Amino acid sequence: MATVTLSSIAKSFGPTRVLGGVDLDIADGEFLTLVGPSGCGKSTLIRIIAGLEHQDGGAVTIGGQPVDHLRPHERRVAMVFQSYALYPHMSVRQNIALPLTMSRLKLWQRLPLLRALSGQRRAVMRGIEADVAAAAAQLQLDHLLDRKPAQLSGGQRQRVALGRAMVRHPDVFLMDEPLSNLDAKLRVHMRTELAELHKRLGATFIYVTHDQVEAMTMSDRVAMMDSGTILQLGTPSQLYEKPGSLKVAQFIGSPAINLLPASVGAGGRLELFGRPMSLTVQQPQGQAMTLGVRSEALSLVQGEPAGAGRAWFSARLRRKENLGSEYILHFDLAGRDLPGVTMRTSPAQAASVAEAAEVTLGFDEAACHLFAADGERIEPRRPGVASASIVPLIA
């Protein structure tokens, strides 16, 4: 079983703490992504799993066995790097075969003058060639085996790096931002290839990225990291639909979540721009809060929206962003010195709004996210709900 368990992993570089006691359980065959801003510790964590860095405290187990005392090649993990790390003078075939020739052939069998004398070497090489051919077939590299890396595209080079990892039949694949050097179109294509490869192999994948789109589209679960700790762990839907903190809400989602200033009025009732909402919280009157609204939750309304459970505010259209099948509209908050908001909408609705026009934007209060002054998620009391609660960060 290729489970991976991290227990209280801590790491510092000099006086700088990089990881502050990370606990994480990764199931056999799971695709888990570590996501977060640059410098949050995600690459250091994956290098500790690989054995390329040694932690200051805590333990790593793979398949239920401690591996802290093992060297990288003894841990049955394979690492795919951002830079591909291919040997330019070797063919695709030789690059993929390299880890097998190093592990299966003795040193003297690899020497140019002596290897021709070994009959055993020829038998081993036939096995290596069969494994290379199998990996190449899975990655559709059959027709490229005799080319050098310089003759390949970025996506093809990344597939070669994957093939070199696959031939070792590792228990765990570790990938450190493997798509960051590719152009936007190729990254979309490679995301699909990686997701399909994971399904075919059924292996455990631990993937590091700062791109939340990659995390959301490929993963079974996502661990959102910041400042050396895991802020929230859950499925992509859980992080998007119920972010446990303001930092998670701001990082997950594109466009970024709209943040509006709210406050607590009389009787614990929330107020947005001085207008009472139907939501209440167990917070002191006058307490500042932050209301988060996803861009797709906003809509254009005529005048003040009727009925309870709807909130609204005035805005002025700053610009339109045409994405083909949809538009992103960028608004300034009319008469307020605050960051603007974005709305995701259809081309037809976007065409109905003129540049610089003042409009009213509304949203269902049930679709909003509420955060306290310290950034923690607050679950407000909604009509028919008994009480408010704090949502735990680790799910």
GROMACS .gro file of C-alpha atoms in nm, residues 22-296:
model
  275
   22VAL     CA    1   0.289   1.956   0.920
   23ASP     CA    2   0.059   1.655   0.966
   24LEU     CA    3  -0.084   1.490   0.656
   25ASP     CA    4  -0.224   1.148   0.561
   26ILE     CA    5  -0.233   1.058   0.189
   27ALA     CA    6  -0.429   0.752   0.082
   28ASP     CA    7  -0.306   0.479  -0.151
   29GLY     CA    8  -0.375   0.579  -0.512
   30GLU     CA    9  -0.478   0.933  -0.422
   31PHE     CA   10  -0.395   1.242  -0.627
   32LEU     CA   11  -0.316   1.507  -0.366
   33THR     CA   12  -0.201   1.856  -0.456
   34LEU     CA   13  -0.006   2.092  -0.232
   35VAL     CA   14  -0.101   2.443  -0.340
   36GLY     CA   15  -0.011   2.785  -0.211
   37PRO     CA   16   0.185   3.102  -0.281
   38SER     CA   17   0.559   3.099  -0.345
   39GLY     CA   18   0.759   3.046  -0.027
   40CYS     CA   19   0.481   2.867   0.163
   41GLY     CA   20   0.690   2.549   0.208
   42LYS     CA   21   0.522   2.313  -0.038
   43SER     CA   22   0.837   2.234  -0.241
   44THR     CA   23   1.039   2.180   0.077
   45LEU     CA   24   0.774   1.937   0.201
   46ILE     CA   25   0.779   1.727  -0.116
   47ARG     CA   26   1.160   1.721  -0.115
   48ILE     CA   27   1.149   1.588   0.241
   49ILE     CA   28   0.917   1.308   0.125
   50ALA     CA   29   1.164   1.230  -0.154
   51GLY     CA   30   1.460   1.230   0.085
   52LEU     CA   31   1.629   1.522  -0.091
   53GLU     CA   32   1.596   1.732   0.226
   54HIS     CA   33   1.606   1.612   0.585
   55GLN     CA   34   1.349   1.748   0.827
   56ASP     CA   35   1.445   1.896   1.164
   57GLY     CA   36   1.161   1.713   1.336
   58GLY     CA   37   0.880   1.470   1.265
   59ALA     CA   38   0.859   1.149   1.063
   60VAL     CA   39   0.774   1.029   0.711
   61THR     CA   40   0.624   0.685   0.649
   62ILE     CA   41   0.548   0.531   0.309
   63GLY     CA   42   0.336   0.219   0.291
   64GLY     CA   43   0.331   0.207   0.670
   65GLN     CA   44   0.712   0.187   0.692
   66PRO     CA   45   0.939   0.465   0.828
   67VAL     CA   46   1.168   0.599   0.554
   68ASP     CA   47   1.358   0.875   0.732
   69HIS     CA   48   1.671   0.659   0.745
   70LEU     CA   49   1.653   0.566   0.374
   71ARG     CA   50   1.830   0.740   0.088
   72PRO     CA   51   1.617   0.882  -0.194
   73HIS     CA   52   1.660   0.587  -0.432
   74GLU     CA   53   1.561   0.344  -0.155
   75ARG     CA   54   1.224   0.505  -0.085
   76ARG     CA   55   1.045   0.377  -0.398
   77VAL     CA   56   0.943   0.725  -0.500
   78ALA     CA   57   1.000   0.902  -0.831
   79MET     CA   58   1.038   1.278  -0.863
   80VAL     CA   59   0.945   1.483  -1.169
   81PHE     CA   60   1.100   1.830  -1.166
   82GLN     CA   61   1.001   2.161  -1.318
   83SER     CA   62   1.317   2.169  -1.534
   84TYR     CA   63   1.271   1.816  -1.685
   85ALA     CA   64   1.639   1.736  -1.600
   86LEU     CA   65   1.698   1.547  -1.925
   87TYR     CA   66   2.048   1.467  -2.049
   88PRO     CA   67   2.088   1.657  -2.380
   89HIS     CA   68   2.344   1.414  -2.529
   90MET     CA   69   2.116   1.111  -2.474
   91SER     CA   70   1.824   1.001  -2.686
   92VAL     CA   71   1.471   0.976  -2.546
   93ARG     CA   72   1.524   0.600  -2.519
   94GLN     CA   73   1.845   0.644  -2.321
   95ASN     CA   74   1.695   0.911  -2.091
   96ILE     CA   75   1.399   0.690  -2.001
   97ALA     CA   76   1.621   0.385  -1.954
   98LEU     CA   77   1.880   0.562  -1.738
   99PRO     CA   78   1.737   0.477  -1.391
  100LEU     CA   79   1.703   0.112  -1.495
  101THR     CA   80   2.057   0.082  -1.631
  102MET     CA   81   2.189   0.238  -1.311
  103SER     CA   82   1.995   0.002  -1.085
  104ARG     CA   83   2.004  -0.324  -1.283
  105LEU     CA   84   2.358  -0.321  -1.427
  106LYS     CA   85   2.674  -0.352  -1.224
  107LEU     CA   86   2.937  -0.081  -1.264
  108TRP     CA   87   3.166  -0.294  -1.482
  109GLN     CA   88   2.871  -0.384  -1.705
  110ARG     CA   89   2.828  -0.017  -1.786
  111LEU     CA   90   3.192   0.039  -1.887
  112PRO     CA   91   3.236   0.069  -2.268
  113LEU     CA   92   3.523  -0.183  -2.301
  114LEU     CA   93   3.391  -0.453  -2.067
  115ARG     CA   94   3.016  -0.451  -2.127
  116ALA     CA   95   3.049  -0.631  -2.464
  117LEU     CA   96   3.196  -0.934  -2.283
  118SER     CA   97   2.891  -0.985  -2.061
  119GLY     CA   98   2.619  -1.217  -2.181
  120GLN     CA   99   2.422  -1.139  -1.869
  121ARG     CA  100   2.422  -0.771  -1.964
  122ARG     CA  101   2.246  -0.848  -2.292
  123ALA     CA  102   1.966  -1.025  -2.108
  124VAL     CA  103   1.926  -0.737  -1.864
  125MET     CA  104   1.921  -0.486  -2.150
  126ARG     CA  105   1.640  -0.677  -2.324
  127GLY     CA  106   1.431  -0.640  -2.009
  128ILE     CA  107   1.515  -0.270  -1.985
  129GLU     CA  108   1.420  -0.214  -2.348
  130ALA     CA  109   1.086  -0.386  -2.293
  131ASP     CA  110   1.011  -0.163  -1.993
  132VAL     CA  111   1.111   0.149  -2.186
  133ALA     CA  112   0.889   0.050  -2.478
  134ALA     CA  113   0.593  -0.006  -2.245
  135ALA     CA  114   0.634   0.335  -2.080
  136ALA     CA  115   0.681   0.506  -2.416
  137ALA     CA  116   0.364   0.346  -2.548
  138GLN     CA  117   0.162   0.472  -2.251
  139LEU     CA  118   0.293   0.823  -2.304
  140GLN     CA  119   0.272   0.813  -2.686
  141LEU     CA  120   0.648   0.854  -2.726
  142ASP     CA  121   0.706   0.547  -2.946
  143HIS     CA  122   0.798   0.752  -3.253
  144LEU     CA  123   1.034   0.981  -3.061
  145LEU     CA  124   1.262   0.728  -2.892
  146ASP     CA  125   1.562   0.803  -3.111
  147ARG     CA  126   1.539   1.183  -3.087
  148LYS     CA  127   1.745   1.405  -2.859
  149PRO     CA  128   1.574   1.644  -2.610
  150ALA     CA  129   1.662   1.947  -2.824
  151GLN     CA  130   1.441   1.804  -3.100
  152LEU     CA  131   1.134   1.784  -2.874
  153SER     CA  132   0.865   2.030  -2.774
  154GLY     CA  133   0.816   2.130  -2.411
  155GLY     CA  134   0.524   1.890  -2.369
  156GLN     CA  135   0.721   1.603  -2.521
  157ARG     CA  136   1.014   1.668  -2.289
  158GLN     CA  137   0.780   1.662  -1.991
  159ARG     CA  138   0.641   1.327  -2.106
  160VAL     CA  139   0.996   1.192  -2.130
  161ALA     CA  140   1.057   1.303  -1.771
  162LEU     CA  141   0.738   1.122  -1.672
  163GLY     CA  142   0.847   0.813  -1.860
  164ARG     CA  143   1.179   0.809  -1.678
  165ALA     CA  144   0.984   0.811  -1.351
  166MET     CA  145   0.734   0.547  -1.465
  167VAL     CA  146   0.988   0.280  -1.562
  168ARG     CA  147   1.096   0.251  -1.200
  169HIS     CA  148   0.742   0.144  -1.102
  170PRO     CA  149   0.751   0.366  -0.792
  171ASP     CA  150   0.498   0.350  -0.512
  172VAL     CA  151   0.465   0.730  -0.512
  173PHE     CA  152   0.503   0.993  -0.785
  174LEU     CA  153   0.625   1.331  -0.661
  175MET     CA  154   0.581   1.626  -0.900
  176ASP     CA  155   0.722   1.969  -0.826
  177GLU     CA  156   0.552   2.224  -1.055
  178PRO     CA  157   0.611   2.009  -1.365
  179LEU     CA  158   0.398   2.226  -1.597
  180SER     CA  159   0.521   2.573  -1.505
  181ASN     CA  160   0.761   2.596  -1.802
  182LEU     CA  161   0.488   2.522  -2.059
  183ASP     CA  162   0.274   2.770  -2.248
  184ALA     CA  163  -0.092   2.814  -2.150
  185LYS     CA  164  -0.242   2.589  -2.422
  186LEU     CA  165   0.005   2.308  -2.357
  187ARG     CA  166  -0.054   2.327  -1.983
  188VAL     CA  167  -0.425   2.261  -2.036
  189HIS     CA  168  -0.340   1.960  -2.252
  190MET     CA  169  -0.086   1.824  -2.004
  191ARG     CA  170  -0.332   1.858  -1.715
  192THR     CA  171  -0.560   1.617  -1.897
  193GLU     CA  172  -0.271   1.380  -1.972
  194LEU     CA  173  -0.158   1.375  -1.609
  195ALA     CA  174  -0.511   1.309  -1.480
  196GLU     CA  175  -0.554   1.022  -1.727
  197LEU     CA  176  -0.209   0.883  -1.643
  198HIS     CA  177  -0.302   0.877  -1.274
  199LYS     CA  178  -0.616   0.678  -1.353
  200ARG     CA  179  -0.424   0.428  -1.565
  201LEU     CA  180  -0.145   0.372  -1.314
  202GLY     CA  181  -0.352   0.384  -0.996
  203ALA     CA  182  -0.042   0.512  -0.814
  204THR     CA  183  -0.019   0.774  -0.541
  205PHE     CA  184   0.049   1.121  -0.686
  206ILE     CA  185   0.168   1.414  -0.473
  207TYR     CA  186   0.171   1.728  -0.685
  208VAL     CA  187   0.308   2.073  -0.601
  209THR     CA  188   0.187   2.387  -0.774
  210HIS     CA  189   0.114   2.755  -0.713
  211ASP     CA  190  -0.153   2.741  -0.987
  212GLN     CA  191  -0.490   2.687  -0.822
  213VAL     CA  192  -0.645   2.587  -1.161
  214GLU     CA  193  -0.412   2.285  -1.176
  215ALA     CA  194  -0.502   2.197  -0.818
  216MET     CA  195  -0.876   2.223  -0.878
  217THR     CA  196  -0.888   2.030  -1.206
  218MET     CA  197  -0.669   1.727  -1.132
  219SER     CA  198  -0.682   1.651  -0.761
  220ASP     CA  199  -0.880   1.416  -0.541
  221ARG     CA  200  -0.789   1.643  -0.248
  222VAL     CA  201  -0.608   1.973  -0.212
  223ALA     CA  202  -0.391   2.089   0.079
  224MET     CA  203  -0.377   2.468   0.083
  225MET     CA  204  -0.052   2.583   0.247
  226ASP     CA  205   0.069   2.915   0.378
  227SER     CA  206   0.366   3.009   0.599
  228GLY     CA  207   0.469   2.646   0.652
  229THR     CA  208   0.131   2.514   0.767
  230ILE     CA  209  -0.175   2.357   0.606
  231LEU     CA  210  -0.461   2.605   0.620
  232GLN     CA  211  -0.725   2.369   0.482
  233LEU     CA  212  -0.741   2.015   0.346
  234GLY     CA  213  -1.032   1.886   0.142
  235THR     CA  214  -1.173   1.820  -0.202
  236PRO     CA  215  -1.150   2.098  -0.460
  237SER     CA  216  -1.524   2.158  -0.419
  238GLN     CA  217  -1.491   2.192  -0.042
  239LEU     CA  218  -1.217   2.452  -0.067
  240TYR     CA  219  -1.410   2.649  -0.327
  241GLU     CA  220  -1.759   2.626  -0.179
  242LYS     CA  221  -1.667   2.648   0.189
  243PRO     CA  222  -1.323   2.808   0.236
  244GLY     CA  223  -1.216   2.780   0.598
  245SER     CA  224  -1.038   3.115   0.609
  246LEU     CA  225  -1.007   3.439   0.421
  247LYS     CA  226  -0.665   3.335   0.283
  248VAL     CA  227  -0.810   3.019   0.131
  249ALA     CA  228  -1.104   3.209  -0.016
  250GLN     CA  229  -0.872   3.465  -0.177
  251PHE     CA  230  -0.636   3.204  -0.325
  252ILE     CA  231  -0.890   2.952  -0.457
  253GLY     CA  232  -1.107   3.064  -0.747
  254SER     CA  233  -1.062   3.260  -1.067
  255PRO     CA  234  -1.145   3.545  -1.081
  256ALA     CA  235  -1.057   3.602  -0.717
  257ILE     CA  236  -1.346   3.622  -0.472
  258ASN     CA  237  -1.505   3.965  -0.424
  259LEU     CA  238  -1.454   4.102  -0.073
  260LEU     CA  239  -1.700   4.354   0.070
  261PRO     CA  240  -1.683   4.530   0.409
  262ALA     CA  241  -1.967   4.438   0.645
  263SER     CA  242  -2.037   4.512   1.008
  264VAL     CA  243  -2.250   4.381   1.293
  265GLY     CA  244  -2.557   4.589   1.369
  266ALA     CA  245  -2.820   4.578   1.642
  267GLY     CA  246  -2.918   4.229   1.753
  268GLY     CA  247  -2.621   4.074   1.574
  269ARG     CA  248  -2.770   4.147   1.231
  270LEU     CA  249  -2.515   4.191   0.953
  271GLU     CA  250  -2.510   4.516   0.763
  272LEU     CA  251  -2.369   4.572   0.414
  273PHE     CA  252  -2.300   4.938   0.335
  274GLY     CA  253  -2.535   5.034   0.617
  275ARG     CA  254  -2.825   4.821   0.493
  276PRO     CA  255  -2.936   4.529   0.717
  277MET     CA  256  -2.923   4.174   0.584
  278SER     CA  257  -3.119   3.869   0.701
  279LEU     CA  258  -2.800   3.708   0.839
  280THR     CA  259  -2.709   3.732   1.207
  281VAL     CA  260  -2.395   3.641   1.400
  282GLN     CA  261  -2.293   3.606   1.762
  283GLN     CA  262  -2.050   3.897   1.750
  284PRO     CA  263  -2.041   4.234   1.931
  285GLN     CA  264  -2.228   4.522   1.772
  286GLY     CA  265  -1.995   4.732   1.557
  287GLN     CA  266  -1.759   4.442   1.488
  288ALA     CA  267  -1.604   4.465   1.139
  289MET     CA  268  -1.654   4.160   0.914
  290THR     CA  269  -1.560   4.067   0.557
  291LEU     CA  270  -1.822   3.937   0.317
  292GLY     CA  271  -1.699   3.718   0.028
  293VAL     CA  272  -1.904   3.681  -0.291
  294ARG     CA  273  -1.792   3.474  -0.591
  295SER     CA  274  -1.811   3.647  -0.929
  296GLU     CA  275  -2.072   3.403  -1.061
   0.00000   0.00000   0.00000
